Short mmCIF file of N, CA, C and O in Angstrom, two decimals:
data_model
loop_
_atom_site.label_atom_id
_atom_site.label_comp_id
_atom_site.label_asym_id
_atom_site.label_seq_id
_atom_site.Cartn_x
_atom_site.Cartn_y
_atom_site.Cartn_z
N UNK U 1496 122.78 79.50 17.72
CA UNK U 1496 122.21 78.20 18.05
C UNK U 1496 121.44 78.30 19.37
O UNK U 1496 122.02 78.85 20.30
N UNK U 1497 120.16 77.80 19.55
CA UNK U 1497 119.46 78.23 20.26
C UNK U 1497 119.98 76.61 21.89
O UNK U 1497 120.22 75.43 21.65
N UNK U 1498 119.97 77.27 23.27
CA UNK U 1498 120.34 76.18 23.57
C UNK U 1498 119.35 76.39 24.75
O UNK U 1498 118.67 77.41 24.86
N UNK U 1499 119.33 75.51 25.49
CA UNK U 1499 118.65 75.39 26.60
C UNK U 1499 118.82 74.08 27.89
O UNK U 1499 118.79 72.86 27.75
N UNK U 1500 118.98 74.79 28.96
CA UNK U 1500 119.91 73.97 29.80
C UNK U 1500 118.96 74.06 31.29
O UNK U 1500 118.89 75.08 31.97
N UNK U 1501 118.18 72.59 31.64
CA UNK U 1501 117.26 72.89 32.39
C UNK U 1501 118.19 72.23 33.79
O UNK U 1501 119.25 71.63 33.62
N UNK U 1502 117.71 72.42 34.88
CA UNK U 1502 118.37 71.88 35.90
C UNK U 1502 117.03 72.36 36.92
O UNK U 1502 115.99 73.00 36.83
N UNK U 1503 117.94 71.48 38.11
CA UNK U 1503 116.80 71.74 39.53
C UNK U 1503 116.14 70.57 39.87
O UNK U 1503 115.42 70.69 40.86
N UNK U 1504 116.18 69.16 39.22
CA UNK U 1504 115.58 67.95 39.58
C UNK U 1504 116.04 67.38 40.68
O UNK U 1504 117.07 67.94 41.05
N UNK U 1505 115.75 66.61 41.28
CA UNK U 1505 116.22 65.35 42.30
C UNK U 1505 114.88 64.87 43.00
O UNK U 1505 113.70 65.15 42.78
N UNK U 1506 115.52 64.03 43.95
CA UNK U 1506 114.36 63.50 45.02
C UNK U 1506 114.08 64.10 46.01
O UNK U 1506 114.82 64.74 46.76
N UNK U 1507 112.38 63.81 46.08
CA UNK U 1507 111.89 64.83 46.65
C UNK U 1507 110.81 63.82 47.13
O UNK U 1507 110.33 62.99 46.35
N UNK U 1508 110.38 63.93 48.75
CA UNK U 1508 109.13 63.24 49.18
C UNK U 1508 107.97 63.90 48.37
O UNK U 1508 107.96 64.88 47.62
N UNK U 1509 106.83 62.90 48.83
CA UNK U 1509 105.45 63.48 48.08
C UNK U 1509 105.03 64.94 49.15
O UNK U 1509 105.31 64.88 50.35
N UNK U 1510 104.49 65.91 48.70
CA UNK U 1510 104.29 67.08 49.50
C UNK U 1510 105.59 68.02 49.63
O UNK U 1510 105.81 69.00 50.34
N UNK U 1511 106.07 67.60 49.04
CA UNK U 1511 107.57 68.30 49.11
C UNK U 1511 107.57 69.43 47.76
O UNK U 1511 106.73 69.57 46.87
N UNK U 1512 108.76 70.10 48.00
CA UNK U 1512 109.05 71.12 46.38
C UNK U 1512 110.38 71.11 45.83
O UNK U 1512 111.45 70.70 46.30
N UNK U 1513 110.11 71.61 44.83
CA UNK U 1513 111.09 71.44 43.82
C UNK U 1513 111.10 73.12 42.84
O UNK U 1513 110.11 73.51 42.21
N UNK U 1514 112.23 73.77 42.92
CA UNK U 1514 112.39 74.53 41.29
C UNK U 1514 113.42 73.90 40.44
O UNK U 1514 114.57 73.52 40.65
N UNK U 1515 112.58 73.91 39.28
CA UNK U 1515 113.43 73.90 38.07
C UNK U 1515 113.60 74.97 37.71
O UNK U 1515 112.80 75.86 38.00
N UNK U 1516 114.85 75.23 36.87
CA UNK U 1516 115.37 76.02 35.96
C UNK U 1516 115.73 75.83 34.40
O UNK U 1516 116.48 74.93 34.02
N UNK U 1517 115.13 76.74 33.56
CA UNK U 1517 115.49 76.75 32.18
C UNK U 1517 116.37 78.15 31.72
O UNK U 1517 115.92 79.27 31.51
N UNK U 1518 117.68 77.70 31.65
CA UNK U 1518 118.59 78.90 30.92
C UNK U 1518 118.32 78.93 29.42
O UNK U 1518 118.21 77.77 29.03
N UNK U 1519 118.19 79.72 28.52
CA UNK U 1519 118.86 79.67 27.93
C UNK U 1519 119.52 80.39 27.09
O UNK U 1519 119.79 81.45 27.68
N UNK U 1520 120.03 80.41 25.79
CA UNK U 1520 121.18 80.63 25.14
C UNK U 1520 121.52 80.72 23.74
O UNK U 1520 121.33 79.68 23.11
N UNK U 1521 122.09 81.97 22.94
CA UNK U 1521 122.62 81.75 21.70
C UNK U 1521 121.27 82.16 20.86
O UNK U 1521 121.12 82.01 19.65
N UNK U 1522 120.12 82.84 21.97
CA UNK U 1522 118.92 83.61 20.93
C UNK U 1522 118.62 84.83 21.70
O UNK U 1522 119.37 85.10 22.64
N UNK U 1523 117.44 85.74 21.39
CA UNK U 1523 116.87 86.54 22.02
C UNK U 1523 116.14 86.29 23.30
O UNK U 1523 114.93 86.37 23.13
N UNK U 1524 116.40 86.10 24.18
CA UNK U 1524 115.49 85.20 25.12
C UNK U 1524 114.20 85.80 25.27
O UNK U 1524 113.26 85.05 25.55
N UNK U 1525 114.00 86.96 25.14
CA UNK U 1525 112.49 88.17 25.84
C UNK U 1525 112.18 87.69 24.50
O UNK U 1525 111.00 87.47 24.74
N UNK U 1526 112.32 87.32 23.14
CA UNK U 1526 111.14 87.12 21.88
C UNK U 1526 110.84 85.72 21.84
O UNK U 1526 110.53 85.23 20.76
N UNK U 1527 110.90 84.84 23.14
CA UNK U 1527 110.87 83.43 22.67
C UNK U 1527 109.94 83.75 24.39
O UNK U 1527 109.93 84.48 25.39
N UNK U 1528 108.96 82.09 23.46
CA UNK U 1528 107.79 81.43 24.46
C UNK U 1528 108.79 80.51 25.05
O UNK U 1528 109.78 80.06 24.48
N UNK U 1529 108.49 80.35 25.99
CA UNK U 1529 109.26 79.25 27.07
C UNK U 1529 108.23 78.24 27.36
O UNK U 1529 107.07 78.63 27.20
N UNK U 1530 108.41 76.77 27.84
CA UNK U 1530 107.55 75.79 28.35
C UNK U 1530 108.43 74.92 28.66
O UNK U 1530 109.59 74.75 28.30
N UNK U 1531 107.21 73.96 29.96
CA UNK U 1531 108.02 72.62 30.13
C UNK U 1531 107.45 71.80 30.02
O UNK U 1531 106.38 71.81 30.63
N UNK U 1532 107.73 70.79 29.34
CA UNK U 1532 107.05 69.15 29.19
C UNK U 1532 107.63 68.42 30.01
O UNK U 1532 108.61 68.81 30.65
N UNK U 1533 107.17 67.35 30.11
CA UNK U 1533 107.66 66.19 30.88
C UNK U 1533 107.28 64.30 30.19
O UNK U 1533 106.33 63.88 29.53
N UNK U 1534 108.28 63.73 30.63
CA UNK U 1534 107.91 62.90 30.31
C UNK U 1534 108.33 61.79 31.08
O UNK U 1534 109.53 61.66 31.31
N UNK U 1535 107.23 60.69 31.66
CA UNK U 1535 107.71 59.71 32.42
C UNK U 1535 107.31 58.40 31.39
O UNK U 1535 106.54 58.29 30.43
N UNK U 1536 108.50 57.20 32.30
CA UNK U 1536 108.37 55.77 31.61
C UNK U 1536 107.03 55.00 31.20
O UNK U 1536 106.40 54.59 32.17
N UNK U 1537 106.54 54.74 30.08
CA UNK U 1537 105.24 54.20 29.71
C UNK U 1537 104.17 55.44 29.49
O UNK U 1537 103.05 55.28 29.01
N UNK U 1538 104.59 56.37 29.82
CA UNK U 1538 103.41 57.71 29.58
C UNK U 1538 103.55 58.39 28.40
O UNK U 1538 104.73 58.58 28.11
N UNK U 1539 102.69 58.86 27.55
CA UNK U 1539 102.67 60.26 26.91
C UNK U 1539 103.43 61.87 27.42
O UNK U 1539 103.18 62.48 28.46
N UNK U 1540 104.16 62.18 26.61
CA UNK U 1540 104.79 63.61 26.85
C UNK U 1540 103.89 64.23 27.13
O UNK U 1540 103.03 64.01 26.28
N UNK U 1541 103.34 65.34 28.29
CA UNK U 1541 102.94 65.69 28.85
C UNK U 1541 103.09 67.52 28.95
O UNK U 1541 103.77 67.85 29.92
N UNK U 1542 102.69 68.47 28.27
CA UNK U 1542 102.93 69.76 28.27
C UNK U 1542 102.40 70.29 29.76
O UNK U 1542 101.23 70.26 30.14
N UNK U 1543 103.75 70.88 30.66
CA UNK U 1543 103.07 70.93 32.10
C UNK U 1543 102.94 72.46 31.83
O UNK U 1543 101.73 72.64 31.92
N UNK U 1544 103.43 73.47 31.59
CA UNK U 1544 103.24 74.72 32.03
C UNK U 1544 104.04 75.86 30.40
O UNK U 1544 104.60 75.57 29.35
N UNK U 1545 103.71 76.88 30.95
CA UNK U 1545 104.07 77.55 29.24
C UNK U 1545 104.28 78.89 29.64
O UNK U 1545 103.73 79.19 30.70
N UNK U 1546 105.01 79.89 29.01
CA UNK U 1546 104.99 81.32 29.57
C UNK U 1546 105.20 81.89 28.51
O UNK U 1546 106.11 81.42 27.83
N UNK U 1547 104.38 83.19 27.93
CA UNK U 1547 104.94 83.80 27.06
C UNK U 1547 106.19 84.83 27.30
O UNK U 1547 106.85 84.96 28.33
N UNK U 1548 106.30 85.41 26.26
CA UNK U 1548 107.15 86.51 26.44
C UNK U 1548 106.59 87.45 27.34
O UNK U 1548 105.41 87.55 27.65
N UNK U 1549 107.63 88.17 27.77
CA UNK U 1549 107.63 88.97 28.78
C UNK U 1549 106.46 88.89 29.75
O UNK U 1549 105.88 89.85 30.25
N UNK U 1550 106.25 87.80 29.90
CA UNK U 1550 105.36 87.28 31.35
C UNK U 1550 103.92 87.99 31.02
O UNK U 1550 103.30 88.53 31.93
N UNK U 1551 103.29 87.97 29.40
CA UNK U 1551 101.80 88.51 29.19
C UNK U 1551 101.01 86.86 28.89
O UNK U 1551 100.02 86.93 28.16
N UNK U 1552 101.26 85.97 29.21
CA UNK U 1552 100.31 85.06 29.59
C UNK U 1552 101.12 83.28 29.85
O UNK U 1552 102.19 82.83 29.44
N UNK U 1553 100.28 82.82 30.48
CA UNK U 1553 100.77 81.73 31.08
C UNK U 1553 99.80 80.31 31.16
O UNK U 1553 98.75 80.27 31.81
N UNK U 1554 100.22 79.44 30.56
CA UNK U 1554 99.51 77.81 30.50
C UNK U 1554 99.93 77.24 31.40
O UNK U 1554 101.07 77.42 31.82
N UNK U 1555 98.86 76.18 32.07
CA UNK U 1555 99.29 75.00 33.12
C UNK U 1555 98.30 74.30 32.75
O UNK U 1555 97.14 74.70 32.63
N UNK U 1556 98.81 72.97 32.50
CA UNK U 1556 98.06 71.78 32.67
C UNK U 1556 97.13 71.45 33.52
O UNK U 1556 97.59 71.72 34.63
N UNK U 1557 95.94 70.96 33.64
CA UNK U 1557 95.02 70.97 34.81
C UNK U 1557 95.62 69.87 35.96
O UNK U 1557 95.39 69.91 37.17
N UNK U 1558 96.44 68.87 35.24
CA UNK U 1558 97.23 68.37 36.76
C UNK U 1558 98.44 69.16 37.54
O UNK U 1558 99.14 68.52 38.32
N UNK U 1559 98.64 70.32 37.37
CA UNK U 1559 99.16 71.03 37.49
C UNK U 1559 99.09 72.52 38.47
O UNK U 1559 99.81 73.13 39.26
N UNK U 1560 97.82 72.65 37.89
CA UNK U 1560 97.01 73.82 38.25
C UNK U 1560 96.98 74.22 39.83
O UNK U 1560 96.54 73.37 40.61
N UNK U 1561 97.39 75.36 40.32
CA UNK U 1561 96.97 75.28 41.92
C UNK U 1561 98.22 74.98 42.66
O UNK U 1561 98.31 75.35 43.83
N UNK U 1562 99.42 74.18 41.96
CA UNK U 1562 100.45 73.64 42.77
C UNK U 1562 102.01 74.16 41.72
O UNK U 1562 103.01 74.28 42.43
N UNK U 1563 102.16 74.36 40.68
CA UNK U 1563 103.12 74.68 39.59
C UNK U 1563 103.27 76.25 39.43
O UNK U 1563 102.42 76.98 38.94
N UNK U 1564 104.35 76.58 39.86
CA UNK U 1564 104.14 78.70 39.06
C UNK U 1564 104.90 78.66 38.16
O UNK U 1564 105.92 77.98 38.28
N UNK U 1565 104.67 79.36 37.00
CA UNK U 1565 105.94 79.46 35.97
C UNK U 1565 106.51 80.78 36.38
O UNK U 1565 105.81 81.57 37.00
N UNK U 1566 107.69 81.05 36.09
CA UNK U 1566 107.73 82.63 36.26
C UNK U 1566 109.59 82.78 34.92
O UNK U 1566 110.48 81.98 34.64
N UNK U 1567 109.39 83.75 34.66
CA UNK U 1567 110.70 84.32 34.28
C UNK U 1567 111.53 85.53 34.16
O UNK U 1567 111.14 86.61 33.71
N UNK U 1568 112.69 85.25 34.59
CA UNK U 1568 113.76 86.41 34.44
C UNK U 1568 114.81 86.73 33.52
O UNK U 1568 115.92 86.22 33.38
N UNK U 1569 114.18 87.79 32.82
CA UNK U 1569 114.53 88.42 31.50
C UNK U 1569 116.17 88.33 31.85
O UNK U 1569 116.84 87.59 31.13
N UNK U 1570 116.88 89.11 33.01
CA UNK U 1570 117.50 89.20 33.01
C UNK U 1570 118.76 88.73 33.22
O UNK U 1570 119.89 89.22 33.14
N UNK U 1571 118.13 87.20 33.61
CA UNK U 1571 119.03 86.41 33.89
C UNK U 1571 118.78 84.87 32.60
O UNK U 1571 119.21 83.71 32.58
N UNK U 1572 117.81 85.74 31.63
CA UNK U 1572 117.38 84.40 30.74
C UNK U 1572 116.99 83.20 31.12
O UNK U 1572 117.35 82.19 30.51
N UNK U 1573 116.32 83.17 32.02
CA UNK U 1573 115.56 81.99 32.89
C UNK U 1573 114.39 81.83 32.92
O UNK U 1573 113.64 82.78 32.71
N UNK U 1574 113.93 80.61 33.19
CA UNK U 1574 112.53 80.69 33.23
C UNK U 1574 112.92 79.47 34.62
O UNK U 1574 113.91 78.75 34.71
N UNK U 1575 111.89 79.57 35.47
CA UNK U 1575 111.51 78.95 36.69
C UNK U 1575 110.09 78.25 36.28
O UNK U 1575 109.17 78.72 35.61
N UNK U 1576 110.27 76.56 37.10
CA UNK U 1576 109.12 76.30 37.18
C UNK U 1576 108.81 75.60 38.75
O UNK U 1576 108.85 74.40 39.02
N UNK U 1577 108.54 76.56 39.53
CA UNK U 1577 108.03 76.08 41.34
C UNK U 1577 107.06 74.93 41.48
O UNK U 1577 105.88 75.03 41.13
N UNK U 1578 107.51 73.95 41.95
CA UNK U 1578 106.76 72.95 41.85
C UNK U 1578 106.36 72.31 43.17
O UNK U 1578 106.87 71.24 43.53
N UNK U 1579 105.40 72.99 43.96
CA UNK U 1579 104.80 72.77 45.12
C UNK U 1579 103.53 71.57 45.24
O UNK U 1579 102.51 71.43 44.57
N UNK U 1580 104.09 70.76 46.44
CA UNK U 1580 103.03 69.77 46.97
C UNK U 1580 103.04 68.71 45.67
O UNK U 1580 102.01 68.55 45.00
N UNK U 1581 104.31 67.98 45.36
CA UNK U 1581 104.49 67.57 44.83
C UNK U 1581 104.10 66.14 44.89
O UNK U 1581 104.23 65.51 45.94
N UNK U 1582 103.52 65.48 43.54
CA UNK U 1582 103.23 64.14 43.95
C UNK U 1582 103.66 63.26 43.26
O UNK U 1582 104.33 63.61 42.29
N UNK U 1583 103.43 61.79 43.48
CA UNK U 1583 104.37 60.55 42.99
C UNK U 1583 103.74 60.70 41.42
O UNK U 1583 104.42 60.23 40.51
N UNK U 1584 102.90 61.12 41.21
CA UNK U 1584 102.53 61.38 39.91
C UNK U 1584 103.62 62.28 38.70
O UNK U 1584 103.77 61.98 37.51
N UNK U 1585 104.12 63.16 39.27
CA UNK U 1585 104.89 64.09 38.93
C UNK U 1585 105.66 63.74 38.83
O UNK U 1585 106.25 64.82 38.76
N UNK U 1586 106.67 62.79 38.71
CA UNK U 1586 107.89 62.07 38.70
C UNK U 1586 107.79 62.28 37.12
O UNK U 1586 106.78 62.23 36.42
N UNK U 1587 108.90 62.49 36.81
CA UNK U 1587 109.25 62.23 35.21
C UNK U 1587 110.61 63.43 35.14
O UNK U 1587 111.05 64.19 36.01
N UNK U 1588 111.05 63.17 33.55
CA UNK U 1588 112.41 63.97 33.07
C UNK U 1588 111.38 65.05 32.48
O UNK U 1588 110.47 64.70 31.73
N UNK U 1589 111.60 66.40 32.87
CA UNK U 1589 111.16 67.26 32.56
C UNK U 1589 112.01 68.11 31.97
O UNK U 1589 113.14 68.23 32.44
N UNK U 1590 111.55 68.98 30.64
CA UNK U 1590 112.52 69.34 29.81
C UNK U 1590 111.94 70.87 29.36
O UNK U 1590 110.72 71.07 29.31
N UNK U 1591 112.88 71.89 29.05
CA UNK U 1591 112.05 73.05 28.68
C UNK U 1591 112.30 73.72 27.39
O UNK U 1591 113.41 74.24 27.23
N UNK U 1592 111.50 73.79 26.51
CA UNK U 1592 111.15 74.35 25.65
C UNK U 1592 111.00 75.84 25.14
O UNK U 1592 110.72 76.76 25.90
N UNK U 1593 111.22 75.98 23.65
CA UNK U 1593 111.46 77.70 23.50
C UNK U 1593 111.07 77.71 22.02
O UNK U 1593 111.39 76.77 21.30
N UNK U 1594 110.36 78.80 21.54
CA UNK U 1594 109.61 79.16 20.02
C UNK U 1594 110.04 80.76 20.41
O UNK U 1594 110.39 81.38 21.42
N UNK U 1595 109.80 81.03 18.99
CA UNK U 1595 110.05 82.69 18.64
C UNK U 1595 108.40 82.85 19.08
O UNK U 1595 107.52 82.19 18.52
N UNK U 1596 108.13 83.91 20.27
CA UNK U 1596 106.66 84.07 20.03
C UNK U 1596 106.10 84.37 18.42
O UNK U 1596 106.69 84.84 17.45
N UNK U 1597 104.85 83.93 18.56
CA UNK U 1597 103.69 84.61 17.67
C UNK U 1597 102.16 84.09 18.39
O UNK U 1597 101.76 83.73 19.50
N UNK U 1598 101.74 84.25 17.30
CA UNK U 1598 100.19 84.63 17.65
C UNK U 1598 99.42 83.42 18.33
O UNK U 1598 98.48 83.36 19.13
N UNK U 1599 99.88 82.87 17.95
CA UNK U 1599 99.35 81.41 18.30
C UNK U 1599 99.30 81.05 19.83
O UNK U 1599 98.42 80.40 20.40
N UNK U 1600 100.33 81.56 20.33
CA UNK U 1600 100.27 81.71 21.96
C UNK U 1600 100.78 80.53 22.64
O UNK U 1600 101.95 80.16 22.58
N UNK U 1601 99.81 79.92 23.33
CA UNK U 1601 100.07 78.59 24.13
C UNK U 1601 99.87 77.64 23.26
O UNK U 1601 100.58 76.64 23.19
N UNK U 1602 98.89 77.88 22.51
CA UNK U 1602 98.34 76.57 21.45
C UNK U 1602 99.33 75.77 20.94
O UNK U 1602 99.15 74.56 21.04
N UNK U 1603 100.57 76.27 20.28
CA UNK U 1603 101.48 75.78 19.80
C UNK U 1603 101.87 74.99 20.86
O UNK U 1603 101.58 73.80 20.72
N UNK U 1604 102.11 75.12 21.31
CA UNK U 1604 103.33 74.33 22.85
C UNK U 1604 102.16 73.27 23.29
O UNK U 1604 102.54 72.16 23.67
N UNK U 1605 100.34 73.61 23.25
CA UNK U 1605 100.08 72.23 24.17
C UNK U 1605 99.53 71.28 23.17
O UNK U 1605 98.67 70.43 23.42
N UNK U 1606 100.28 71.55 21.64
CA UNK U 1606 99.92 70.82 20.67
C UNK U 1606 101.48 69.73 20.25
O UNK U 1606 101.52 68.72 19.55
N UNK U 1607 102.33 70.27 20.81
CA UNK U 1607 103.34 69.78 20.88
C UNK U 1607 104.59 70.12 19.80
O UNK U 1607 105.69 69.57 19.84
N UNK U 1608 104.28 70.87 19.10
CA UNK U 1608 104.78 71.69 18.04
C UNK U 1608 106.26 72.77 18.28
O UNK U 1608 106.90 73.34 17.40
N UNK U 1609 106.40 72.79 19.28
CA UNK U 1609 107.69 73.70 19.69
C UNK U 1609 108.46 73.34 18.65
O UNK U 1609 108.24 72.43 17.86
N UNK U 1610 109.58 74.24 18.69
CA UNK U 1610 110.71 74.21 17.49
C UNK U 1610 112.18 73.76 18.38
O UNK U 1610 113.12 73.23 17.79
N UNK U 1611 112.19 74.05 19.79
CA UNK U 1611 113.32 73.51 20.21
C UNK U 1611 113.15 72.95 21.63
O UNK U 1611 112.07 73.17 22.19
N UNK U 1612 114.25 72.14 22.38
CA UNK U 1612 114.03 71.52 23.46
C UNK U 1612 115.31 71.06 23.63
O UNK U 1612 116.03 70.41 22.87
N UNK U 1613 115.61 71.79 25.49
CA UNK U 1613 116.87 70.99 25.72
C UNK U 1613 116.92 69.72 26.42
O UNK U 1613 115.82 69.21 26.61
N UNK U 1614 117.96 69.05 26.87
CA UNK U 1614 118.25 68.43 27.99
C UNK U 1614 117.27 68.55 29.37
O UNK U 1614 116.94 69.45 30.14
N UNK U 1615 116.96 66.92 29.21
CA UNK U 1615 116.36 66.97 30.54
C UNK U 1615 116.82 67.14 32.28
O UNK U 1615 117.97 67.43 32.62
N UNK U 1616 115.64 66.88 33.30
CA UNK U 1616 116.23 67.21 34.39
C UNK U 1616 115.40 66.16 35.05
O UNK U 1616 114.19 66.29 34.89
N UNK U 1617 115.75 65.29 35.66
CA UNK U 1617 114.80 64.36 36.37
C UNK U 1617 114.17 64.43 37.71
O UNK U 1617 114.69 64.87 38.74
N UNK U 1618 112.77 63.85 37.52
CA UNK U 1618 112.52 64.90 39.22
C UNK U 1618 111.48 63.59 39.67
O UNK U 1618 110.44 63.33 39.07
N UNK U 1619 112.01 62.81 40.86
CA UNK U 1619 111.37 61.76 41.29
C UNK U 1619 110.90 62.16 42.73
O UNK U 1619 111.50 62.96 43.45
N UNK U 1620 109.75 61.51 43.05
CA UNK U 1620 108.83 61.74 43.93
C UNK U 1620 108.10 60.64 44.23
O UNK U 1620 107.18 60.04 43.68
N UNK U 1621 109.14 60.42 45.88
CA UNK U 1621 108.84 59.80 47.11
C UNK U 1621 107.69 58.98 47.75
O UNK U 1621 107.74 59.39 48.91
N UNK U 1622 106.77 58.14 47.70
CA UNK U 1622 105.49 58.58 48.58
C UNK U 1622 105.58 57.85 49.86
O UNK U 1622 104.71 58.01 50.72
#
């Protein structure tokens, strides 16, 4: 059973940072795409950032871009998402996502199509 257990949210002034963390669990972790969406009150789910396997390519949202790193560790089945210069915009429950890679790449994930998604992590921002 594939699981995924994100953490690392809280309050945070605007300009401030934040990592999240995505564990997860009960699959292959190095054959699965990782991502995180987000979603705040009255908004559209929002695909912020994406990583393939073994760190050969990486999506960010253009509100994103410049201030978000994805990164992950095989070895600890994690995926990180650094979330620098953070703004009141960015507030929302952000949640991370996992597919068996294939070919399709990022496309899948900023189409909204993932196959699994855990528990959110809420990350509010100050101004």
């Amino acid at each position: 059973e594939v699981q995924l257990q994100a953490s690392g949210g809280g309050l945070v002034q605007a300009g401030g940072s934040l990592r999240l963390s995505c564990t997860g669990s009960g699959f292959a972790f190095d054959d699965y795409d990782i991502g995180w969406v987000r979603q705040a009150p009255g908004k559209e789910r929002e695909g912020v950032s994406w990583i393939g396997q073994r760190d050969v390519d990486t999506f960010y949202a253009d509100s994103v871009k410049g201030r978000f790193t994805i990164s992950r560790d095989g070895a600890r089945n994690t995926v990180y998402l650094q979330m620098n210069n953070l703004k009141p915009e960015d507030a929302a429950v952000y949640y991370c996502t996992a597919d068996r890679h294939s070919w399709l790449g990022a496309e899948r994930f900023i189409s909204g199509a993932y196959n699994f998604r855990g528990q959110g992590t809420q990350v509010t921002v100050s101004s």
